[in-house]
Structure formats: C-alpha cells, structure tokens
PDB file of C-alpha atoms in Angstrom:
ATOM      1  CA  MET A   1       0.000   0.000   0.000  1.00 97.00           C
ATOM      2  CA  LYS A   2       1.037   3.627  -0.188  1.00 98.00           C
ATOM      3  CA  LEU A   3       0.202   6.895   1.507  1.00 98.00           C
ATOM      4  CA  VAL A   4      -0.492   9.658  -1.002  1.00 98.00           C
ATOM      5  CA  MET A   5      -0.388  13.271   0.209  1.00 98.00           C
ATOM      6  CA  THR A   6      -1.269  16.513  -1.548  1.00 98.00           C
ATOM      7  CA  LEU A   7       0.372  19.827  -0.628  1.00 98.00           C
ATOM      8  CA  GLU A   8      -1.731  22.975  -0.248  1.00 97.00           C
ATOM      9  CA  ASN A   9       1.092  24.983  -1.889  1.00 96.00           C
ATOM     10  CA  PRO A  10       3.768  23.654  -4.272  1.00 96.00           C
ATOM     11  CA  ILE A  11       7.355  23.393  -2.979  1.00 96.00           C
ATOM     12  CA  GLU A  12      10.279  23.205  -5.391  1.00 94.00           C
ATOM     13  CA  TRP A  13      13.098  20.695  -4.851  1.00 93.00           C
ATOM     14  CA  LEU A  14      11.406  18.791  -2.043  1.00 95.00           C
ATOM     15  CA  SER A  15      13.582  15.749  -1.316  1.00 94.00           C
ATOM     16  CA  GLN A  16      13.005  12.255  -0.010  1.00 95.00           C
ATOM     17  CA  ARG A  17      14.955  13.183   3.110  1.00 93.00           C
ATOM     18  CA  ASP A  18      12.675  16.184   3.655  1.00 96.00           C
ATOM     19  CA  VAL A  19       9.704  13.809   3.602  1.00 97.00           C
ATOM     20  CA  ARG A  20      11.340  11.309   5.950  1.00 97.00           C
ATOM     21  CA  ASP A  21      12.251  14.054   8.426  1.00 96.00           C
ATOM     22  CA  PHE A  22       8.700  15.405   8.211  1.00 98.00           C
ATOM     23  CA  LEU A  23       7.180  12.013   8.992  1.00 98.00           C
ATOM     24  CA  ALA A  24       9.603  11.531  11.887  1.00 97.00           C
ATOM     25  CA  SER A  25       8.589  14.917  13.303  1.00 97.00           C
ATOM     26  CA  VAL A  26       4.822  14.217  13.283  1.00 98.00           C
ATOM     27  CA  ASN A  27       5.108  10.618  14.498  1.00 98.00           C
ATOM     28  CA  LYS A  28       4.364  10.226  18.225  1.00 96.00           C
ATOM     29  CA  ARG A  29       4.488   6.426  18.429  1.00 97.00           C
ATOM     30  CA  GLU A  30       7.789   4.929  19.550  1.00 96.00           C
ATOM     31  CA  GLN A  31       7.219   1.635  17.702  1.00 96.00           C
ATOM     32  CA  TYR A  32       7.347   3.432  14.339  1.00 97.00           C
ATOM     33  CA  VAL A  33      10.582   5.382  14.882  1.00 97.00           C
ATOM     34  CA  GLU A  34      12.869   2.593  13.666  1.00 96.00           C
ATOM     35  CA  LYS A  35      10.652   1.947  10.644  1.00 97.00           C
ATOM     36  CA  ILE A  36      10.859   5.595   9.616  1.00 97.00           C
ATOM     37  CA  LEU A  37      14.609   6.044  10.140  1.00 94.00           C
ATOM     38  CA  TRP A  38      15.601   2.480   9.076  1.00 92.00           C
ATOM     39  CA  HIS A  39      19.311   1.695   9.348  1.00 87.00           C
ATOM     40  CA  LYS A  40      19.149  -2.051   8.691  1.00 88.00           C
ATOM     41  CA  HIS A  41      20.794  -3.711   5.694  1.00 85.00           C
ATOM     42  CA  ILE A  42      17.580  -5.298   4.442  1.00 89.00           C
ATOM     43  CA  PRO A  43      14.772  -3.807   2.308  1.00 94.00           C
ATOM     44  CA  PRO A  44      13.028  -1.002   4.234  1.00 96.00           C
ATOM     45  CA  VAL A  45       9.538  -0.978   5.677  1.00 97.00           C
ATOM     46  CA  LEU A  46       8.885   2.479   4.225  1.00 98.00           C
ATOM     47  CA  ILE A  47       9.977   3.781   0.834  1.00 98.00           C
ATOM     48  CA  PHE A  48      10.008   7.552   0.453  1.00 98.00           C
ATOM     49  CA  ARG A  49       9.391   8.043  -3.244  1.00 97.00           C
ATOM     50  CA  LYS A  50      10.937  11.118  -4.869  1.00 97.00           C
ATOM     51  CA  PRO A  51       8.254  13.794  -4.385  1.00 97.00           C
ATOM     52  CA  THR A  52       6.845  16.166  -6.962  1.00 96.00           C
ATOM     53  CA  LYS A  53       6.406  19.842  -6.102  1.00 95.00           C
ATOM     54  CA  SER A  54       2.765  19.229  -5.147  1.00 96.00           C
ATOM     55  CA  GLY A  55       2.570  15.585  -4.070  1.00 97.00           C
ATOM     56  CA  ILE A  56       4.217  12.991  -1.819  1.00 98.00           C
ATOM     57  CA  GLU A  57       4.068   9.179  -1.760  1.00 98.00           C
ATOM     58  CA  ILE A  58       5.291   6.798   0.945  1.00 98.00           C
ATOM     59  CA  VAL A  59       5.210   3.122  -0.048  1.00 98.00           C
ATOM     60  CA  ASN A  60       4.825   0.279   2.462  1.00 98.00           C
ATOM     61  CA  TYR A  61       5.228  -3.228   1.000  1.00 97.00           C
ATOM     62  CA  THR A  62       4.624  -4.906   4.382  1.00 94.00           C
ATOM     63  CA  ASN A  63       1.011  -3.652   4.251  1.00 94.00           C
ATOM     64  CA  ASP A  64       0.960  -2.518   7.878  1.00 96.00           C
ATOM     65  CA  ILE A  65      -2.565  -1.070   7.812  1.00 97.00           C
ATOM     66  CA  GLU A  66      -2.541   0.166  11.412  1.00 98.00           C
ATOM     67  CA  MET A  67       0.683   2.100  10.901  1.00 98.00           C
ATOM     68  CA  MET A  68      -0.337   3.606   7.567  1.00 98.00           C
ATOM     69  CA  GLU A  69      -3.778   4.603   8.869  1.00 98.00           C
ATOM     70  CA  TYR A  70      -2.056   6.347  11.769  1.00 98.00           C
ATOM     71  CA  PHE A  71       0.278   8.239   9.420  1.00 98.00           C
ATOM     72  CA  LYS A  72      -2.687   9.232   7.252  1.00 98.00           C
ATOM     73  CA  ARG A  73      -4.383  10.797  10.269  1.00 98.00           C
ATOM     74  CA  VAL A  74      -1.406  12.651  11.700  1.00 98.00           C
ATOM     75  CA  VAL A  75       0.021  14.220   8.521  1.00 98.00           C
ATOM     76  CA  VAL A  76      -3.045  16.211   7.458  1.00 98.00           C
ATOM     77  CA  GLY A  77      -2.751  19.865   8.392  1.00 97.00           C
ATOM     78  CA  LYS A  78       0.911  19.510   9.389  1.00 98.00           C
ATOM     79  CA  GLU A  79       3.596  21.647   7.759  1.00 97.00           C
ATOM     80  CA  ILE A  80       6.448  20.319   5.619  1.00 97.00           C
ATOM     81  CA  TYR A  81       9.250  22.572   4.450  1.00 94.00           C
ATOM     82  CA  ASN A  82      12.685  22.929   2.880  1.00 94.00           C
ATOM     83  CA  ASN A  83      14.852  25.936   2.006  1.00 92.00           C
ATOM     84  CA  GLN A  84      12.588  26.700  -0.979  1.00 92.00           C
ATOM     85  CA  GLY A  85       9.333  27.065   0.944  1.00 95.00           C
ATOM     86  CA  LYS A  86       6.752  25.411   3.151  1.00 96.00           C
ATOM     87  CA  SER A  87       3.247  23.995   2.884  1.00 97.00           C
ATOM     88  CA  ARG A  88       0.645  22.159   4.880  1.00 97.00           C
ATOM     89  CA  ILE A  89      -0.534  18.715   3.880  1.00 98.00           C
ATOM     90  CA  GLY A  90      -4.007  19.347   2.533  1.00 97.00           C
ATOM     91  CA  TYR A  91      -5.167  15.791   1.858  1.00 97.00           C
ATOM     92  CA  ALA A  92      -3.955  12.232   2.494  1.00 98.00           C
ATOM     93  CA  SER A  93      -5.274   8.859   1.344  1.00 98.00           C
ATOM     94  CA  LEU A  94      -4.200   5.228   1.200  1.00 98.00           C
ATOM     95  CA  LYS A  95      -3.969   3.444  -2.141  1.00 98.00           C
ATOM     96  CA  THR A  96      -3.101  -0.070  -3.219  1.00 97.00           C
ATOM     97  CA  GLU A  97       0.466  -0.900  -4.178  1.00 96.00           C
ATOM     98  CA  ASN A  98       2.070  -4.279  -3.538  1.00 95.00           C
ATOM     99  CA  PHE A  99       5.387  -5.955  -4.112  1.00 95.00           C
ATOM    100  CA  GLU A 100       4.626  -8.804  -6.484  1.00 91.00           C
ATOM    101  CA  ILE A 101       6.523 -11.719  -7.944  1.00 88.00           C
ATOM    102  CA  PRO A 102       7.703 -10.733 -11.452  1.00 90.00           C
ATOM    103  CA  LYS A 103       5.191 -11.795 -14.089  1.00 91.00           C
ATOM    104  CA  PRO A 104       6.012 -12.923 -17.651  1.00 93.00           C
ATOM    105  CA  LEU A 105       5.047 -10.673 -20.561  1.00 92.00           C
ATOM    106  CA  ALA A 106       5.846 -13.109 -23.396  1.00 84.00           C
ATOM    107  CA  PRO A 107       5.772 -12.581 -26.278  1.00 89.00           C
ATOM    108  CA  TYR A 108       6.198  -8.918 -25.294  1.00 91.00           C
ATOM    109  CA  PHE A 109       8.926  -6.934 -23.572  1.00 94.00           C
ATOM    110  CA  ALA A 110       8.707  -3.969 -21.193  1.00 95.00           C
ATOM    111  CA  ILE A 111      11.058  -1.021 -21.463  1.00 96.00           C
ATOM    112  CA  TYR A 112      11.781   0.894 -18.272  1.00 97.00           C
ATOM    113  CA  ARG A 113      13.716   4.050 -17.531  1.00 97.00           C
ATOM    114  CA  THR A 114      15.195   5.019 -14.205  1.00 97.00           C
ATOM    115  CA  ARG A 115      13.251   7.840 -12.573  1.00 97.00           C
ATOM    116  CA  THR A 116      15.904   7.940  -9.849  1.00 97.00           C
ATOM    117  CA  PRO A 117      19.456   6.518  -9.961  1.00 97.00           C
ATOM    118  CA  ILE A 118      20.058   2.873  -9.118  1.00 97.00           C
ATOM    119  CA  ILE A 119      22.691   2.667  -6.377  1.00 96.00           C
ATOM    120  CA  ILE A 120      24.849  -0.373  -7.121  1.00 96.00           C
ATOM    121  CA  ALA A 121      27.252  -0.626  -4.149  1.00 93.00           C
ATOM    122  CA  SER A 122      26.773  -0.299  -0.408  1.00 86.00           C
ATOM    123  CA  ASN A 123      30.090  -1.302   1.178  1.00 85.00           C
ATOM    124  CA  ASP A 124      33.831  -1.047   0.576  1.00 86.00           C
ATOM    125  CA  ASP A 125      34.157  -4.482  -1.036  1.00 91.00           C
ATOM    126  CA  GLU A 126      31.393  -3.752  -3.549  1.00 91.00           C
ATOM    127  CA  LEU A 127      32.822  -0.309  -4.208  1.00 89.00           C
ATOM    128  CA  ARG A 128      36.247  -1.757  -5.012  1.00 91.00           C
ATOM    129  CA  ALA A 129      34.673  -4.328  -7.350  1.00 92.00           C
ATOM    130  CA  ILE A 130      32.677  -1.648  -9.175  1.00 93.00           C
ATOM    131  CA  ARG A 131      35.702   0.599  -9.617  1.00 91.00           C
ATOM    132  CA  LYS A 132      37.452  -2.188 -11.487  1.00 93.00           C
ATOM    133  CA  ILE A 133      34.755  -2.245 -14.170  1.00 94.00           C
ATOM    134  CA  GLU A 134      33.270   1.289 -14.101  1.00 91.00           C
ATOM    135  CA  SER A 135      35.104   2.327 -17.294  1.00 91.00           C
ATOM    136  CA  ASN A 136      34.271  -0.917 -19.129  1.00 94.00           C
ATOM    137  CA  THR A 137      30.803  -0.505 -20.664  1.00 92.00           C
ATOM    138  CA  LYS A 138      30.305  -4.194 -21.473  1.00 94.00           C
ATOM    139  CA  ALA A 139      31.414  -5.354 -18.025  1.00 95.00           C
ATOM    140  CA  LEU A 140      29.205  -2.762 -16.347  1.00 95.00           C
ATOM    141  CA  ARG A 141      26.250  -3.823 -18.507  1.00 95.00           C
ATOM    142  CA  ASP A 142      26.745  -7.502 -17.598  1.00 96.00           C
ATOM    143  CA  PHE A 143      27.080  -6.575 -13.940  1.00 96.00           C
ATOM    144  CA  LEU A 144      23.813  -4.597 -13.999  1.00 96.00           C
ATOM    145  CA  LYS A 145      21.843  -7.477 -15.513  1.00 95.00           C
ATOM    146  CA  SER A 146      22.990  -9.754 -12.681  1.00 95.00           C
ATOM    147  CA  PHE A 147      22.551  -7.023 -10.061  1.00 96.00           C
ATOM    148  CA  ILE A 148      18.908  -6.395 -11.005  1.00 97.00           C
ATOM    149  CA  LEU A 149      18.109 -10.097 -10.644  1.00 95.00           C
ATOM    150  CA  LYS A 150      19.858 -10.179  -7.265  1.00 95.00           C
ATOM    151  CA  SER A 151      17.775  -7.217  -6.082  1.00 96.00           C
ATOM    152  CA  ILE A 152      14.528  -8.920  -7.167  1.00 95.00           C
ATOM    153  CA  TYR A 153      15.407 -12.093  -5.232  1.00 95.00           C
ATOM    154  CA  HIS A 154      16.452 -10.067  -2.165  1.00 95.00           C
ATOM    155  CA  GLN A 155      13.204  -8.088  -2.037  1.00 95.00           C
ATOM    156  CA  ALA A 156      11.030 -11.151  -2.620  1.00 95.00           C
ATOM    157  CA  LYS A 157      12.643 -12.862   0.364  1.00 95.00           C
ATOM    158  CA  HIS A 158      11.994  -9.950   2.724  1.00 95.00           C
ATOM    159  CA  TYR A 159       8.677  -8.585   1.454  1.00 95.00           C
ATOM    160  CA  LEU A 160       6.994 -11.881   0.561  1.00 94.00           C
ATOM    161  CA  GLY A 161       8.955 -14.305   2.738  1.00 93.00           C
ATOM    162  CA  ILE A 162       9.786 -16.559  -0.205  1.00 93.00           C
ATOM    163  CA  ASN A 163      12.896 -17.727  -2.009  1.00 93.00           C
ATOM    164  CA  LEU A 164      12.280 -17.420  -5.727  1.00 91.00           C
ATOM    165  CA  PRO A 165      13.192 -20.611  -7.615  1.00 89.00           C
ATOM    166  CA  GLU A 166      16.562 -20.697  -9.384  1.00 88.00           C
ATOM    167  CA  GLU A 167      14.903 -21.254 -12.786  1.00 86.00           C
ATOM    168  CA  TYR A 168      13.660 -17.661 -12.637  1.00 85.00           C
ATOM    169  CA  LYS A 169      17.219 -16.564 -13.388  1.00 85.00           C
ATOM    170  CA  LYS A 170      16.982 -18.335 -16.736  1.00 88.00           C
ATOM    171  CA  GLN A 171      13.428 -17.224 -17.504  1.00 92.00           C
ATOM    172  CA  ILE A 172      13.779 -13.516 -16.687  1.00 94.00           C
ATOM    173  CA  LEU A 173      15.616 -11.886 -19.565  1.00 94.00           C
ATOM    174  CA  ILE A 174      17.144  -8.513 -18.758  1.00 95.00           C
ATOM    175  CA  ASP A 175      19.109  -6.095 -20.889  1.00 96.00           C
ATOM    176  CA  VAL A 176      20.413  -2.629 -20.090  1.00 97.00           C
ATOM    177  CA  ALA A 177      21.012   0.298 -22.436  1.00 96.00           C
ATOM    178  CA  ASP A 178      21.921   3.996 -22.388  1.00 96.00           C
ATOM    179  CA  ILE A 179      23.961   3.609 -19.204  1.00 96.00           C
ATOM    180  CA  LYS A 180      25.022   6.804 -17.445  1.00 96.00           C
ATOM    181  CA  TYR A 181      27.418   6.048 -14.605  1.00 95.00           C
ATOM    182  CA  PHE A 182      28.034   8.585 -11.840  1.00 94.00           C
ATOM    183  CA  TYR A 183      28.239   9.047  -8.066  1.00 91.00           C
ATOM    184  CA  VAL A 184      25.368  10.103  -5.799  1.00 89.00           C
ATOM    185  CA  PRO A 185      26.337  11.986  -2.617  1.00 84.00           C
ATOM    186  CA  TYR A 186      25.111  10.848   0.788  1.00 71.00           C
ATOM    187  CA  PRO A 187      21.917  12.731   1.778  1.00 65.00           C
ATOM    188  CA  LYS A 188      23.690  14.432   4.706  1.00 62.00           C
ATOM    189  CA  LYS A 189      26.143  17.061   3.436  1.00 63.00           C
ATOM    190  CA  GLU A 190      28.359  16.618   6.485  1.00 56.00           C
ATOM    191  CA  VAL A 191      28.945  12.954   5.548  1.00 57.00           C
ATOM    192  CA  LYS A 192      31.662  12.668   2.901  1.00 62.00           C
ATOM    193  CA  LEU A 193      30.401   9.581   1.109  1.00 73.00           C
ATOM    194  CA  ASN A 194      29.402   8.923  -2.491  1.00 85.00           C
ATOM    195  CA  PHE A 195      27.517   5.950  -3.926  1.00 90.00           C
ATOM    196  CA  PRO A 196      28.270   4.532  -7.405  1.00 94.00           C
ATOM    197  CA  SER A 197      25.023   4.762  -9.364  1.00 96.00           C
ATOM    198  CA  VAL A 198      23.522   4.450 -12.829  1.00 97.00           C
ATOM    199  CA  LYS A 199      20.662   5.851 -14.839  1.00 97.00           C
ATOM    200  CA  CYS A 200      19.697   3.667 -17.758  1.00 97.00           C
ATOM    201  CA  ARG A 201      16.982   1.884 -19.685  1.00 97.00           C
ATOM    202  CA  VAL A 202      16.063  -1.643 -18.631  1.00 97.00           C
ATOM    203  CA  ILE A 203      14.425  -4.105 -21.036  1.00 96.00           C
ATOM    204  CA  SER A 204      12.807  -7.292 -19.763  1.00 96.00           C
ATOM    205  CA  ASN A 205      10.338  -9.999 -20.742  1.00 95.00           C
ATOM    206  CA  TYR A 206       8.940  -9.802 -17.179  1.00 95.00           C
ATOM    207  CA  LEU A 207       7.189  -7.094 -15.204  1.00 94.00           C
ATOM    208  CA  LEU A 208       9.855  -5.895 -12.782  1.00 95.00           C
ATOM    209  CA  PRO A 209       9.511  -4.410  -9.278  1.00 95.00           C
ATOM    210  CA  ARG A 210       9.158  -0.645  -8.991  1.00 96.00           C
ATOM    211  CA  PHE A 211      12.421  -0.219  -7.042  1.00 97.00           C
ATOM    212  CA  ILE A 212      15.815  -1.830  -7.669  1.00 97.00           C
ATOM    213  CA  GLY A 213      19.152  -1.712  -5.858  1.00 96.00           C
ATOM    214  CA  TYR A 214      20.363  -0.177  -2.612  1.00 95.00           C
ATOM    215  CA  ARG A 215      18.893   2.672  -0.541  1.00 93.00           C
ATOM    216  CA  ILE A 216      15.435   2.242  -2.027  1.00 96.00           C
ATOM    217  CA  GLY A 217      14.079   3.626   1.242  1.00 95.00           C
ATOM    218  CA  TYR A 218      15.170   7.024  -0.049  1.00 94.00           C
ATOM    219  CA  GLY A 219      13.395   6.351  -3.333  1.00 96.00           C
ATOM    220  CA  PHE A 220      16.518   5.392  -5.286  1.00 96.00           C
ATOM    221  CA  GLY A 221      16.323   2.854  -8.089  1.00 97.00           C
ATOM    222  CA  GLU A 222      12.761   3.667  -9.153  1.00 98.00           C
ATOM    223  CA  LEU A 223      11.813   2.213 -12.535  1.00 97.00           C
ATOM    224  CA  MET A 224       9.143   3.763 -14.716  1.00 96.00           C
ATOM    225  CA  THR A 225       7.620   2.159 -17.795  1.00 91.00           C
ATOM    226  CA  ASP A 226       9.040   3.960 -20.826  1.00 77.00           C
ATOM    227  CA  ILE A 227       6.739   2.628 -23.537  1.00 59.00           C
TER     228      ILE A 227
END
C-alpha cells in the first residue's frame, strides 16, 4: 500500500529526506521510529518516493494497515518545508500498491527508464569491485543485468517471505542500455560519502519491481515504464 499526500502549496526541490524528516517529526508512536529512520541492511519498511512539487508518496510493502492509517491521520494539516518554501498537507489517502513476484510478458517486452538513480554498491568491497569495471561498458552492462536479478530475489525474500526458484534466473531476460554512470552523494552534506550509481533503460520480458538496488528507502532505483 502507499500513503499519497497533496500539498496545499507547491514546494520546489522537495527531497526524499525532507519527507522522511517530516514524517519523523509528526510521528508520536515509539514503535514506528525505527521503521521511519531504518538503518538495517535489508529492504526497508517504508519507501520515500521522490516527491513532486505538489505531491508525496510513501510506499509500504509490508502492508501494515494500522501504521499507515495512523500516518494518514497525523500528517493532514501539518507543515512540511525545505529551504525553498513550506506547505501544509491538505489531503492524504491510502492506495493499493504491492510488491509482487515478477510476471512474464511473453511474447512482449517492457522497457523501463530510471526515474531515480540505481545505487549499485553499499560497502567497501562492492565499491572496489565496481571501480574495477566502471570504465568498461560491457562489463558494467553484464554486472547490472545480474545485479537487477539479485535485487529482485532479495526483495522477494523480505517482502513476501519466499525464495524465488533458481529457474527464474533463466526465464527472466534482462538487458540494459543507455547507461550513465556517476556518483550520488550521501543525503547528509556533512557525511563525505558517495555511492556509485547508474541511470539507464532496462528491457525485460517480465514485469519488474518498482524499485531496484540499494537505498530504495530514499526512493533510489525507481523504474518507470518507458513505452
């Protein structure tokens, strides 16, 4: 499910961190603090999708109805802000969105584009491995195809409690094109840390999850259907 909020006044450059900090500030229930801040190395309970200037979405693939109903009640009328402006939340509602097992599209293919960068390393060992291939387009492309599959399996295990069968790796065809490789800075300016990331097009014969890769709690790795 997801919580959809509408701002009374548009705010430019509202970030995922702004939304997370806002939710943390209006939350008064101790049991939800960890779920909002989330520092574990497993897929997050809450995903703060990159906001538009007039709307906000928070995705919850664990379908915790009690928690999301509580958030829906407490956000309305509260003020969110950044250095570009401020606005009250005028309206909030819950809508259906689930993490689902990838479904085949045969004989068709889906083409996705990255709405937000896919972060492809989260520790020193992965960073060193990526740096060895970051200038090799073919190697990076092959890595991304395997990485996307790994992310799908990882999310399925934590959101659905299942281990996808190994034959999926042969059935799900993935290709990557128009790769733009770069580094994304850590959300806190005082932390000197950059994440290797890509923007690209992803082609698959299966419907893929909406989010791929690391730090999806901050809305990274969002895929949008291109055509």
